[in-house]
């Protein structure tokens, strides 16, 4: 097998694991939880195999992308058991993962932004996040942690959107992919929050959460790889 096709092996297992996870969500069985810990490691293996087959020019962005995925794996595992400590640990792991994603994207898309552009953007993002947190009904001890988490997610969206608006036309497809991934991640987390606080529940909510989450992680991986390879 050619070196640059080795990534197809972990990718195949990743797609199988995704399918099993989503089937478990539909059937309401613990199959989804059994395969969940394998999802992001398989995506990371696919990412690394693909990049190593194409001689990525710089190891630092590769490290940022893989670190974001592995912290996502930690979040997946910690959110499986019930209990506040596991929930808090899972959210913290995802928060760190978002920071790694944001570092990868923002390292390129933030360049040249003025202080006023930053100030206006931060004010707008903070207002949006506070409004959403209030609308969902998050109160008490969770208010500020969830607000900080939401703000970091909004920064991730901002990083991708800045790339769409500011990067050369030839690379905008990559930034659109990253923006779609960031938006789907936010939608997935919003569905979780609205279900937890009783704002919105619907049939197959867990399926929708996992489908959009897996789509988000896949799009961020594809966009991240394209960004690293300069496409």
XYZ file of C-alpha atoms in Angstrom, residues 1-18 38-39 41-50 54:
31
model
C 0.000 0.000 0.000
C 1.311 3.430 -0.863
C 2.439 5.581 2.035
C -0.032 8.357 1.283
C -2.979 5.919 1.357
C -2.316 4.495 4.840
C -4.701 7.056 6.342
C -7.615 5.154 4.767
C -7.225 2.383 7.388
C -7.883 4.473 10.541
C -10.420 6.529 8.567
C -12.418 3.375 7.803
C -12.439 2.380 11.468
C -13.430 5.942 12.418
C -16.420 5.854 10.061
C -17.467 2.438 11.397
C -17.208 3.730 14.985
C -19.288 6.802 14.052
C -12.504 5.347 20.310
C -13.950 8.103 18.093
C -8.322 8.726 18.770
C -9.286 7.197 15.411
C -9.802 10.677 13.961
C -6.383 11.716 15.317
C -4.793 8.614 13.806
C -6.397 9.461 10.471
C -5.153 13.044 10.707
C -1.594 12.041 11.546
C -1.445 9.302 8.905
C -2.685 11.705 6.232
C 2.244 14.364 2.714
